GROMACS .gro file of C-alpha atoms in nm:
model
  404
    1UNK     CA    1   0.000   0.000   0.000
    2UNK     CA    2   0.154   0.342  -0.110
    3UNK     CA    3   0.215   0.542   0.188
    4UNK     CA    4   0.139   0.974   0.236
    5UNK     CA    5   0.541   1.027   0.101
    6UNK     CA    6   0.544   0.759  -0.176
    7UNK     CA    7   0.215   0.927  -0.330
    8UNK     CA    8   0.361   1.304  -0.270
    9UNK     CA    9   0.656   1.189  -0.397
   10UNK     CA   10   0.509   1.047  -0.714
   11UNK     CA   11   0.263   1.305  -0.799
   12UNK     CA   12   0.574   1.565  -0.733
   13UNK     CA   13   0.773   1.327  -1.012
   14UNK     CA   14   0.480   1.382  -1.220
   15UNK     CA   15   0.415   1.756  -1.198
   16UNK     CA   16   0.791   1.772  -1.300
   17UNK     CA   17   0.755   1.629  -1.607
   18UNK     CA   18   0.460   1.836  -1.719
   19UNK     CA   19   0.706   2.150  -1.694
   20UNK     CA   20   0.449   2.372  -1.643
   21UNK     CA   21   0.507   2.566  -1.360
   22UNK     CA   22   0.539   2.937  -1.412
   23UNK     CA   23   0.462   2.912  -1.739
   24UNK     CA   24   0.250   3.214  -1.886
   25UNK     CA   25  -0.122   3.213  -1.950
   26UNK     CA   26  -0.210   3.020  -2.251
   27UNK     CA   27  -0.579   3.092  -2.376
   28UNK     CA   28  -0.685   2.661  -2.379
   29UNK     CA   29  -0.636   2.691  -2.012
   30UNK     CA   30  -0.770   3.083  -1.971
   31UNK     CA   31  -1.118   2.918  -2.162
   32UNK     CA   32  -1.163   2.687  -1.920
   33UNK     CA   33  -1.169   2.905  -1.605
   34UNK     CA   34  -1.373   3.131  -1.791
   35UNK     CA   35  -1.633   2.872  -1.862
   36UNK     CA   36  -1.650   2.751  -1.494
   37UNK     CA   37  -1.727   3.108  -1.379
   38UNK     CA   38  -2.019   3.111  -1.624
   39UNK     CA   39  -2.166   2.752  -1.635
   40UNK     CA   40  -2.153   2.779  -1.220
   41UNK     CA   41  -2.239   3.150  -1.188
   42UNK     CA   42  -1.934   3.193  -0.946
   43UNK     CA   43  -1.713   3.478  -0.934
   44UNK     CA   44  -1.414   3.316  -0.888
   45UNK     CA   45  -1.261   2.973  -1.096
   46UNK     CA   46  -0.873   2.880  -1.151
   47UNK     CA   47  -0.693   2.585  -1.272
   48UNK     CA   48  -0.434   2.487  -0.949
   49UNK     CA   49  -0.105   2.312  -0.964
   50UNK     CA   50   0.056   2.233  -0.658
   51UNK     CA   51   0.417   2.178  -0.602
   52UNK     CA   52   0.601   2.120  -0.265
   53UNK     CA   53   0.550   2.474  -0.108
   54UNK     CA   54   0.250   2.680  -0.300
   55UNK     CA   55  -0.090   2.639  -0.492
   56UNK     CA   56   0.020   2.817  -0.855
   57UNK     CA   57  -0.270   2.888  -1.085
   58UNK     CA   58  -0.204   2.816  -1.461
   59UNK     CA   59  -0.560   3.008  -1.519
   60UNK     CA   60  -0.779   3.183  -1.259
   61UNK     CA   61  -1.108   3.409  -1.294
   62UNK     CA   62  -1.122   3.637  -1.019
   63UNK     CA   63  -0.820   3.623  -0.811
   64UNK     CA   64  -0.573   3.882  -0.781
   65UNK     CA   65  -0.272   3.640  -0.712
   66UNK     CA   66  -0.080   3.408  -0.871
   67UNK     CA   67   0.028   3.162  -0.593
   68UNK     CA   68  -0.007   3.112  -0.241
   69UNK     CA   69   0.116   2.930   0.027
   70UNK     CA   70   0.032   2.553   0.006
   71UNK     CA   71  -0.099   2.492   0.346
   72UNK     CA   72  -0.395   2.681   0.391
   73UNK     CA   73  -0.490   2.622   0.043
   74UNK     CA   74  -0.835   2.455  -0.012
   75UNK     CA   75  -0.713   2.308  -0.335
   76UNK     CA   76  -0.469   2.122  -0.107
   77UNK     CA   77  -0.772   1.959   0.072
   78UNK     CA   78  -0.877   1.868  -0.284
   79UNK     CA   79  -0.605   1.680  -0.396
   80UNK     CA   80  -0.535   1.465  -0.098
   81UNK     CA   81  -0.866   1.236  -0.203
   82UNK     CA   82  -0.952   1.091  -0.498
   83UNK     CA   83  -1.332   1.221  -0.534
   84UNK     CA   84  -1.410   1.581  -0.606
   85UNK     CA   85  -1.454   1.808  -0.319
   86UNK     CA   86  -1.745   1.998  -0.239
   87UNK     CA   87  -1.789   2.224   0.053
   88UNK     CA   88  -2.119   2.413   0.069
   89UNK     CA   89  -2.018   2.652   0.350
   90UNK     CA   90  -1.694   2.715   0.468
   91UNK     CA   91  -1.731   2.849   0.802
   92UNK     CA   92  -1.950   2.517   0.841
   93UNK     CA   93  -1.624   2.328   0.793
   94UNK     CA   94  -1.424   2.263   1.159
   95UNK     CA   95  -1.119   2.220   0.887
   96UNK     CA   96  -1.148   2.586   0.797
   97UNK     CA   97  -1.225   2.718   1.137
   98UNK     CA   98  -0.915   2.935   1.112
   99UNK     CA   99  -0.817   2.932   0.735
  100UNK     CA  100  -0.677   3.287   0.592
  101UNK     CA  101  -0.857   3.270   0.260
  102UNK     CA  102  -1.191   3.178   0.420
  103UNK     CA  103  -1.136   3.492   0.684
  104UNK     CA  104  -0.987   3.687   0.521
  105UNK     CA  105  -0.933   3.782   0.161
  106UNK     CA  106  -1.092   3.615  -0.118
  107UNK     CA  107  -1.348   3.540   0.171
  108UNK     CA  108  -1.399   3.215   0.003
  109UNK     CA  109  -1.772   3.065   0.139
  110UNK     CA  110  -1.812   2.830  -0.112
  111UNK     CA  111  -1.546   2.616  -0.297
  112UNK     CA  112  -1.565   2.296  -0.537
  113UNK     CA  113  -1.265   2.144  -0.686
  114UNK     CA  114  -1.216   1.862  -0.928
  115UNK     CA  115  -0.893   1.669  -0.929
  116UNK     CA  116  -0.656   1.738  -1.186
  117UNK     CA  117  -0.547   1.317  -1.233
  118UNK     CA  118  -0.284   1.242  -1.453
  119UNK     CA  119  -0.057   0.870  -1.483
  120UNK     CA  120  -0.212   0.813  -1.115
  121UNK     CA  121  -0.066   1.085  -0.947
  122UNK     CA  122  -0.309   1.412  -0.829
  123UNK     CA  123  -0.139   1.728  -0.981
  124UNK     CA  124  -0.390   1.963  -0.892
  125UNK     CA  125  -0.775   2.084  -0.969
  126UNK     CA  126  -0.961   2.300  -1.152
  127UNK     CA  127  -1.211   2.436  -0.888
  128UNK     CA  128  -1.541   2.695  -0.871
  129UNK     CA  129  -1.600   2.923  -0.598
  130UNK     CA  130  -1.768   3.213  -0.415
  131UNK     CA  131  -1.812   3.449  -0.155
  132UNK     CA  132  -2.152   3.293  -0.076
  133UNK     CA  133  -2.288   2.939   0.069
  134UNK     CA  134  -2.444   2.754  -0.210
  135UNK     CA  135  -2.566   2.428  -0.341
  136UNK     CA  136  -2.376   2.202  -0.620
  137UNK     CA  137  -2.546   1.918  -0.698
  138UNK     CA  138  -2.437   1.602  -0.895
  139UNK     CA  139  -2.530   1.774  -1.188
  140UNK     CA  140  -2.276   2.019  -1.128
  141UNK     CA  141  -2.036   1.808  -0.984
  142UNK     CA  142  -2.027   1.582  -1.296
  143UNK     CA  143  -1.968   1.906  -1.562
  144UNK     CA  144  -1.713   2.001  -1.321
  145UNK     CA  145  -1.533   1.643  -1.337
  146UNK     CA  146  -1.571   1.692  -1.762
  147UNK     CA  147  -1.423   2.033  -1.769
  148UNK     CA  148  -1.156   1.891  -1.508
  149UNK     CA  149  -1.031   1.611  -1.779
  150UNK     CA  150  -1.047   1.845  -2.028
  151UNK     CA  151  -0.778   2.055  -1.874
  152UNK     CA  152  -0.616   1.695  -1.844
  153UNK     CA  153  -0.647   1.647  -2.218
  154UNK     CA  154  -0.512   1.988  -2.256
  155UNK     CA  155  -0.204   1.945  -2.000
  156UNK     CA  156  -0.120   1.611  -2.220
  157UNK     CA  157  -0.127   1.749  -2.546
  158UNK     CA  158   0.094   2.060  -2.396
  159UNK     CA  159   0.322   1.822  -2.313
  160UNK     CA  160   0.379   1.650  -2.615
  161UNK     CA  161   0.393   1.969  -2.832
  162UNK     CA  162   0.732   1.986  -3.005
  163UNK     CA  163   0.725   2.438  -3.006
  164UNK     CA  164   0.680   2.615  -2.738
  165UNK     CA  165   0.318   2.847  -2.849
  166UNK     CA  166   0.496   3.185  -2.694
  167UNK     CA  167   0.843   3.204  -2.859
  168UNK     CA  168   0.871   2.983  -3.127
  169UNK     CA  169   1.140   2.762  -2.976
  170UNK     CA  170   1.149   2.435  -2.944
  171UNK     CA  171   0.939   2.260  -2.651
  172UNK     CA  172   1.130   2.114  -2.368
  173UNK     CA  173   1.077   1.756  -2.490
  174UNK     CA  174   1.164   1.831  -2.875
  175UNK     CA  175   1.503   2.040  -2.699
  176UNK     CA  176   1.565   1.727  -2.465
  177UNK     CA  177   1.536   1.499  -2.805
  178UNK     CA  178   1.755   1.709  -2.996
  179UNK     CA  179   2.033   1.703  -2.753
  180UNK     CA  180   1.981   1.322  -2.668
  181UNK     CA  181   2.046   1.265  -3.063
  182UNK     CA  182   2.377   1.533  -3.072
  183UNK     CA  183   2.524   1.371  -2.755
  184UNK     CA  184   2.467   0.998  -2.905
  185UNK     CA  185   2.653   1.185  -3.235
  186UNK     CA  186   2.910   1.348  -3.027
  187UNK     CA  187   2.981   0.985  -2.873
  188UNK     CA  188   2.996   0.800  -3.145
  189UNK     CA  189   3.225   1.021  -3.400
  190UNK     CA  190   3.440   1.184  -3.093
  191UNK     CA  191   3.334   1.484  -3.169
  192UNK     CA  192   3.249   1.812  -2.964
  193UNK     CA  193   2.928   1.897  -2.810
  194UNK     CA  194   2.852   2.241  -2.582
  195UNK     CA  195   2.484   2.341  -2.385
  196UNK     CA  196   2.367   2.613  -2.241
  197UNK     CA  197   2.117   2.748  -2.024
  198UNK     CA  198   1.994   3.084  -2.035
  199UNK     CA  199   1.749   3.234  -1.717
  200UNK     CA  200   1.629   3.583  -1.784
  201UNK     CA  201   1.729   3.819  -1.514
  202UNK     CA  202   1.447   3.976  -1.211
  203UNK     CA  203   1.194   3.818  -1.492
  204UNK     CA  204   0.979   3.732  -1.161
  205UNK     CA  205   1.010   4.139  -1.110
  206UNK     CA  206   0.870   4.193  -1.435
  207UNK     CA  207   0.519   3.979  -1.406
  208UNK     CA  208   0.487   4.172  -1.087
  209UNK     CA  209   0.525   4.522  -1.224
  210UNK     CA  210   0.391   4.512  -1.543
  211UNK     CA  211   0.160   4.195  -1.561
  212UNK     CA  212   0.156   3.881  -1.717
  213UNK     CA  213   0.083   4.018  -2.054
  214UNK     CA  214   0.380   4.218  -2.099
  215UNK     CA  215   0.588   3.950  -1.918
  216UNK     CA  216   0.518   3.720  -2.273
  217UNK     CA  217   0.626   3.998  -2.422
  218UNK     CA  218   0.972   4.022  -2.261
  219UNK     CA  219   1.018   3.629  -2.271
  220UNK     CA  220   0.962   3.635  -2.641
  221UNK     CA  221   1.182   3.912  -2.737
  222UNK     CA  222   1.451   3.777  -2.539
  223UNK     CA  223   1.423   3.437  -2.754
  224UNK     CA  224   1.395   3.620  -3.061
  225UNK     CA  225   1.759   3.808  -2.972
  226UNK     CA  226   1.893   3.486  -2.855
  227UNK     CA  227   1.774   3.313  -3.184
  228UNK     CA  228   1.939   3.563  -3.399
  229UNK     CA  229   2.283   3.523  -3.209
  230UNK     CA  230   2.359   3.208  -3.203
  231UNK     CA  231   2.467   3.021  -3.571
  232UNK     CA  232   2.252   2.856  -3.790
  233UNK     CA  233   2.318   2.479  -3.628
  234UNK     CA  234   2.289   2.560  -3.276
  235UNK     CA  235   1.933   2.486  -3.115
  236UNK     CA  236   1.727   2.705  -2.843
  237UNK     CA  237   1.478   2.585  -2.636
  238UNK     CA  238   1.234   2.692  -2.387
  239UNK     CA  239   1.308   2.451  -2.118
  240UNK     CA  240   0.985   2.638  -1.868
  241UNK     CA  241   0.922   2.966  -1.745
  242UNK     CA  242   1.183   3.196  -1.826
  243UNK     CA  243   1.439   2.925  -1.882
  244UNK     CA  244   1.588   2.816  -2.193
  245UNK     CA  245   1.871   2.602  -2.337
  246UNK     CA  246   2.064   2.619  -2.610
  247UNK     CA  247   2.267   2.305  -2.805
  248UNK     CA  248   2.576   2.406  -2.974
  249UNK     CA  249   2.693   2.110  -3.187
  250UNK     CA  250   3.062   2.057  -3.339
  251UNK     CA  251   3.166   2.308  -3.040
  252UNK     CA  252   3.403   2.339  -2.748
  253UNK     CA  253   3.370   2.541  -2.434
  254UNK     CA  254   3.602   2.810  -2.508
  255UNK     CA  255   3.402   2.835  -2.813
  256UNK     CA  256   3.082   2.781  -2.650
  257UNK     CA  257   3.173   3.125  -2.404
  258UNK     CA  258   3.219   3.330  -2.706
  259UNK     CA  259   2.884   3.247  -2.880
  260UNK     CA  260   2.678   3.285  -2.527
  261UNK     CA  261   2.860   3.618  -2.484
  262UNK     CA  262   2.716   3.732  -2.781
  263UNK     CA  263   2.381   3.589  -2.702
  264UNK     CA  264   2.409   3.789  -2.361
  265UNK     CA  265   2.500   4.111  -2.495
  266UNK     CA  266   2.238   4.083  -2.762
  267UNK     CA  267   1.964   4.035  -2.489
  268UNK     CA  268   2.116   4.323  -2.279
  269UNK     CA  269   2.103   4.554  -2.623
  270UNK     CA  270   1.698   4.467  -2.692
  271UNK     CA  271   1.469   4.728  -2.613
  272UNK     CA  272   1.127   4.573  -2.542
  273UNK     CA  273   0.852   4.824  -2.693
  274UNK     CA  274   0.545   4.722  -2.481
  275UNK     CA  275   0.180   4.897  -2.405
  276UNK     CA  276   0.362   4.988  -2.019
  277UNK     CA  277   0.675   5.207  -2.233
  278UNK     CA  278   1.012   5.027  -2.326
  279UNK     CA  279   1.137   4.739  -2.102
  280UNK     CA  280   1.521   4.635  -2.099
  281UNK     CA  281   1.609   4.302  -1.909
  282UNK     CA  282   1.936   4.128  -1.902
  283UNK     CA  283   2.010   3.709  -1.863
  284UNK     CA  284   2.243   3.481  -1.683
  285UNK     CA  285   2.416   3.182  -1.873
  286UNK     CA  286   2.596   2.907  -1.799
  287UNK     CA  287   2.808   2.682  -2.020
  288UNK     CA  288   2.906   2.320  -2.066
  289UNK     CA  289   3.084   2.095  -2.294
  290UNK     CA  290   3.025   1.695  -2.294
  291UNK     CA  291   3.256   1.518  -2.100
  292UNK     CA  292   3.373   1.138  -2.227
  293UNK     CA  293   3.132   0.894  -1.991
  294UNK     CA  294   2.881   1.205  -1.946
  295UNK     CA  295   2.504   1.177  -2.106
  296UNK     CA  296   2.311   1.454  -2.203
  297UNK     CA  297   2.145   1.509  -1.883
  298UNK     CA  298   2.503   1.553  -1.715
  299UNK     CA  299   2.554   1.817  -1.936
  300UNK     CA  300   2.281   2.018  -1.883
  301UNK     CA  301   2.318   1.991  -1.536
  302UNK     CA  302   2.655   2.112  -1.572
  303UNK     CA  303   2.529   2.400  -1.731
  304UNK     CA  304   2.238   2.486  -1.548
  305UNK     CA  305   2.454   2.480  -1.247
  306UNK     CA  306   2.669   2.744  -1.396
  307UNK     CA  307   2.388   2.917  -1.481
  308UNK     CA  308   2.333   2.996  -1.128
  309UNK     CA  309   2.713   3.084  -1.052
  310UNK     CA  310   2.644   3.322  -1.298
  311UNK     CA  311   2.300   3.466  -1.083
  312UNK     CA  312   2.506   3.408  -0.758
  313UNK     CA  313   2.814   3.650  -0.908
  314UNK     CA  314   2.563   3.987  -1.032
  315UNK     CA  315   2.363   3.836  -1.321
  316UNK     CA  316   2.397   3.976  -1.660
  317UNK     CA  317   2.715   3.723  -1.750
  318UNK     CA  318   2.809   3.406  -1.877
  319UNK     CA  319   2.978   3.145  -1.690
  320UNK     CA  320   3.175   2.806  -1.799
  321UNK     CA  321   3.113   2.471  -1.608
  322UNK     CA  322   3.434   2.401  -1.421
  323UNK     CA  323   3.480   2.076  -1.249
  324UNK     CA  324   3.474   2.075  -0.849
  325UNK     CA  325   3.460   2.465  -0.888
  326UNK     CA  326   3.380   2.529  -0.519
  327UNK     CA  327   3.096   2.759  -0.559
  328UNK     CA  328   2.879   2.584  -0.820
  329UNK     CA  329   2.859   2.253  -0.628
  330UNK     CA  330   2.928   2.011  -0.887
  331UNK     CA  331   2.775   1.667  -0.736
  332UNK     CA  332   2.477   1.864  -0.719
  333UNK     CA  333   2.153   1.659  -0.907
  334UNK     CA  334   1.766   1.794  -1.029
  335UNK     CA  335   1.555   1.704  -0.817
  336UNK     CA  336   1.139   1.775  -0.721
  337UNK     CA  337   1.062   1.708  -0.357
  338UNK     CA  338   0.861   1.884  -0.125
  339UNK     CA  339   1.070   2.005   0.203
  340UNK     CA  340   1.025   2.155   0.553
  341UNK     CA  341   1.214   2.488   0.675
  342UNK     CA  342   1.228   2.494   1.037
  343UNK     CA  343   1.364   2.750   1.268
  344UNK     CA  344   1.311   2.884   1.613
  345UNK     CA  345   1.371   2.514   1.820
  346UNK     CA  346   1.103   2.425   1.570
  347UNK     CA  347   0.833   2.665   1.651
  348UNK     CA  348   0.866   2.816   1.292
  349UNK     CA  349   0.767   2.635   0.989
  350UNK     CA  350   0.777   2.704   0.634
  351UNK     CA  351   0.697   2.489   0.344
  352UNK     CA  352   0.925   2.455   0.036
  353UNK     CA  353   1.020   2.309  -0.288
  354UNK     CA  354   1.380   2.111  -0.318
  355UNK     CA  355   1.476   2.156  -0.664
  356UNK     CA  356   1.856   2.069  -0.589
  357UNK     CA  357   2.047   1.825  -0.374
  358UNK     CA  358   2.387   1.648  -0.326
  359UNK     CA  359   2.504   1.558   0.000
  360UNK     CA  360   2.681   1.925   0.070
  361UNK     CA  361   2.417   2.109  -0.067
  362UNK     CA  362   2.070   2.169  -0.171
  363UNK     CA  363   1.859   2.463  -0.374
  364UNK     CA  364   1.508   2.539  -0.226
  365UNK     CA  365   1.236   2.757  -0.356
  366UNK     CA  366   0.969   2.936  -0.143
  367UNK     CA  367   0.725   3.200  -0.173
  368UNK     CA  368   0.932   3.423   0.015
  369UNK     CA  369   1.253   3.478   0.152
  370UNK     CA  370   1.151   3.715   0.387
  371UNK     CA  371   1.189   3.672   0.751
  372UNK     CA  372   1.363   3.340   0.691
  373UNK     CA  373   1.738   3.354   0.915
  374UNK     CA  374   2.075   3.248   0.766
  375UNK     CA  375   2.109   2.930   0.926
  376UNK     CA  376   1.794   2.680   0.983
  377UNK     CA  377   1.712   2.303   0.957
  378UNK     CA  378   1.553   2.158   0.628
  379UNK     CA  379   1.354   1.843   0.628
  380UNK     CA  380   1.282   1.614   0.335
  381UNK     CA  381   1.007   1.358   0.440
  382UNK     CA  382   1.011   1.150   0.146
  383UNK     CA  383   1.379   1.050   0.215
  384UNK     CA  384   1.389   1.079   0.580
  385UNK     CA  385   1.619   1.355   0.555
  386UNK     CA  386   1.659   1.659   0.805
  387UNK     CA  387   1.989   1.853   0.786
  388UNK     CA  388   2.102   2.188   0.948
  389UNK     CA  389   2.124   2.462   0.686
  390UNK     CA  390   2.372   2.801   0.627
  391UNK     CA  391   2.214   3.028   0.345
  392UNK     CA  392   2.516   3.086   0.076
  393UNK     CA  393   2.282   3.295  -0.139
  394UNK     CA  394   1.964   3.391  -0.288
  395UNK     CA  395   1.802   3.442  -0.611
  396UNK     CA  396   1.409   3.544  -0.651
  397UNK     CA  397   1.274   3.338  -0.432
  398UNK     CA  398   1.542   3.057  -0.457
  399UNK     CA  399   1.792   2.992  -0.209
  400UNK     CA  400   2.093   2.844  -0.194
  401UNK     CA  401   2.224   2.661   0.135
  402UNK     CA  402   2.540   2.452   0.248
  403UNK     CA  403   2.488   2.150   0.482
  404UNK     CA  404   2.641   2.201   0.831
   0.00000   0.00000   0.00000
């Protein structure tokens, strides 16, 4: 029988291979909230992921955020069963005796959310509510359920889309293809093969200024400069969010630096004409070239880790994967678990996502760093871990922490 941290763990593993967190608004998803709001006469509707830390809404009618916290989250009630979840009155519910979003803003009274099911796991729900009691019969309940595994459809057929809808790149699993196929190449006729990943600076900044809308805007410019740097045979992709990757076949490193370079100062030199005036962002890059034994994935890894050296040193730069270079943490791996920030002997609690780990080190995101101290103890439940923490930096609303 699966246990709470085997079926977290597995819907986490699943979640991560949709890549869609933080990924902008995309109208298949936008239709569907829309239609819940008017089939169910609610004022409020949104289409919830959940990852380790937060509820993120890939669509919402109605609701002034993005994300919130995880815990007090009624989608997070949702997703722990299997059958949809309706709750006629909230303050009728001993569950929600003291939740924030029931007291306090969006004063949620009613709420009923459909699971969002996908290979077995529970990713998240696509959910109706209001500021009112009200009934939802199974009537209701069952055009919920169909609009629910629509968005399912929809999620699947994301997924296996080879172009990313926004910027014209290539999708994450066409990019992960590609450089599967250059690396067996590379292998086979000894030949040389460089990646890189490219994060757009503050991009997080940017949604929260100017909106979503002229957030697109950005993350498509910045592809179209990057796209018009690099040569003809070299491959971007957008590997989610405001991440992408770039192959570089027939390439070494120090060859590698000088193309990214140019791909940096080209995204540093575009003005972004957009309906809020002209936007200028900048990107940090890291660099790898395939090592003999390596597979792709090392390689990106590589390269992604550099990517954050580059964040960790100012931003706006490009830096080369160097083995056991100190700061960059080299036996660092990808990971997608949910984790536990503790402080105060334990009287202070914060939820997170793990999206890094080796045995020295781990990367964490959360909604906020704010109020969270230098040194703390992060917990893992999934693999019984719980280490004492030192902060070596942050970025956003990542951190970075050595293992004391």
């Amino acid at each position: 029988m699966q246990t709470t941290h085997d079926r977290e763990t597995q819907r986490l593993d699943v979640l991560a291979e949709l890549d869609i967190l933080d990924t902008p608004s995309e109208l298949a998803f936008d239709r569907l909230t829309g239609l819940c709001r008017k089939i169910f006469r609610v004022p409020m509707s949104t289409l919830t992921l959940i990852d380790g830390h937060r509820q993120w809404f890939k669509a919402s009618e109605g609701m002034q955020d993005r994300e919130t916290a995880r815990g007090p989250a009624l989608c997070n009630l949702a997703i722990a069963q299997d059958h949809p979840l309706v709750i006629a009155d909230t303050l009728r519910d001993p569950r929600l005796s003291d939740n924030v979003f029931v007291h306090g803003k969006p004063h949620i009274r009613f709420y009923a959310g459909a699971q969002l099911k996908i290979s077995g796991a529970v990713v998240g729900t696509l959910c109706a509510m209001d500021t009112s009691p009200r009934d939802f019969d199974a009537d209701a309940v069952g055009m919920l359920c169909d609009l629910a595994a629509i968005a399912v459809d929809e999620l699947m057929l994301r997924n296996l889309s080879m172009q990313d809808g926004l910027t014209g790149c290539s999708s994450r699993r066409a990019f992960r293809g590609e450089g599967e196929r250059l690396t067996a190449l590379a292998t086979r006729h000894a030949s040389p093969l460089a990646c890189a990943v490219l994060d757009v600076d503050h991009f997080k900044s940017v949604n929260d200024t100017y909106g979503h809308a002229v957030g697109d805007m950005v993350l498509a410019a910045v592809a179209d400069a990057a796209r018009c740097a690099l040569r003809g045979s070299d491959t971007i992709g957008r590997l989610g969010g405001e991440e992408f990757g770039i192959l570089l076949p027939h390439t070494g490193l120090d060859q590698a630096m000088g193309v990214l370079e140019k791909v940096r100062a080209a995204v540093a030199a575009t003005r972004v004409e957009t309906p809020a005036g002209a936007i200028r962002v900048t990107c940090s890059l890291g660099g790898a070239a395939l090592s003999p034994g390596n597979c792709f994935d090392d390689m990106l890894r590589n390269a992604d880790l550099a990517m954050y050296g580059a964040k960790q040193g100012g931003r706006n730069q490009a830096l080369a994967w160097v083995d056991r270079a100190p700061s960059i943490a080299p036996t660092a791996r990808r990971v997608f678990k949910a984790g536990t920030i503790s402080f105060n002997a334990g009287h202070s609690t914060i939820d997170c996502t793990v999206r890094g780990l080796s045995r020295e080190t781990a990367t964490i995101e959360v909604l906020s760093t704010s109020g969270i101290p230098d040194q703390f103890k992060l917990a893992i439940a999934a693999d019984e871990l719980s280490r004492a923490c030192r902060i070596t930096g942050k970025a956003d609303n990542r951190i970075e922490v050595a293992f004391t």
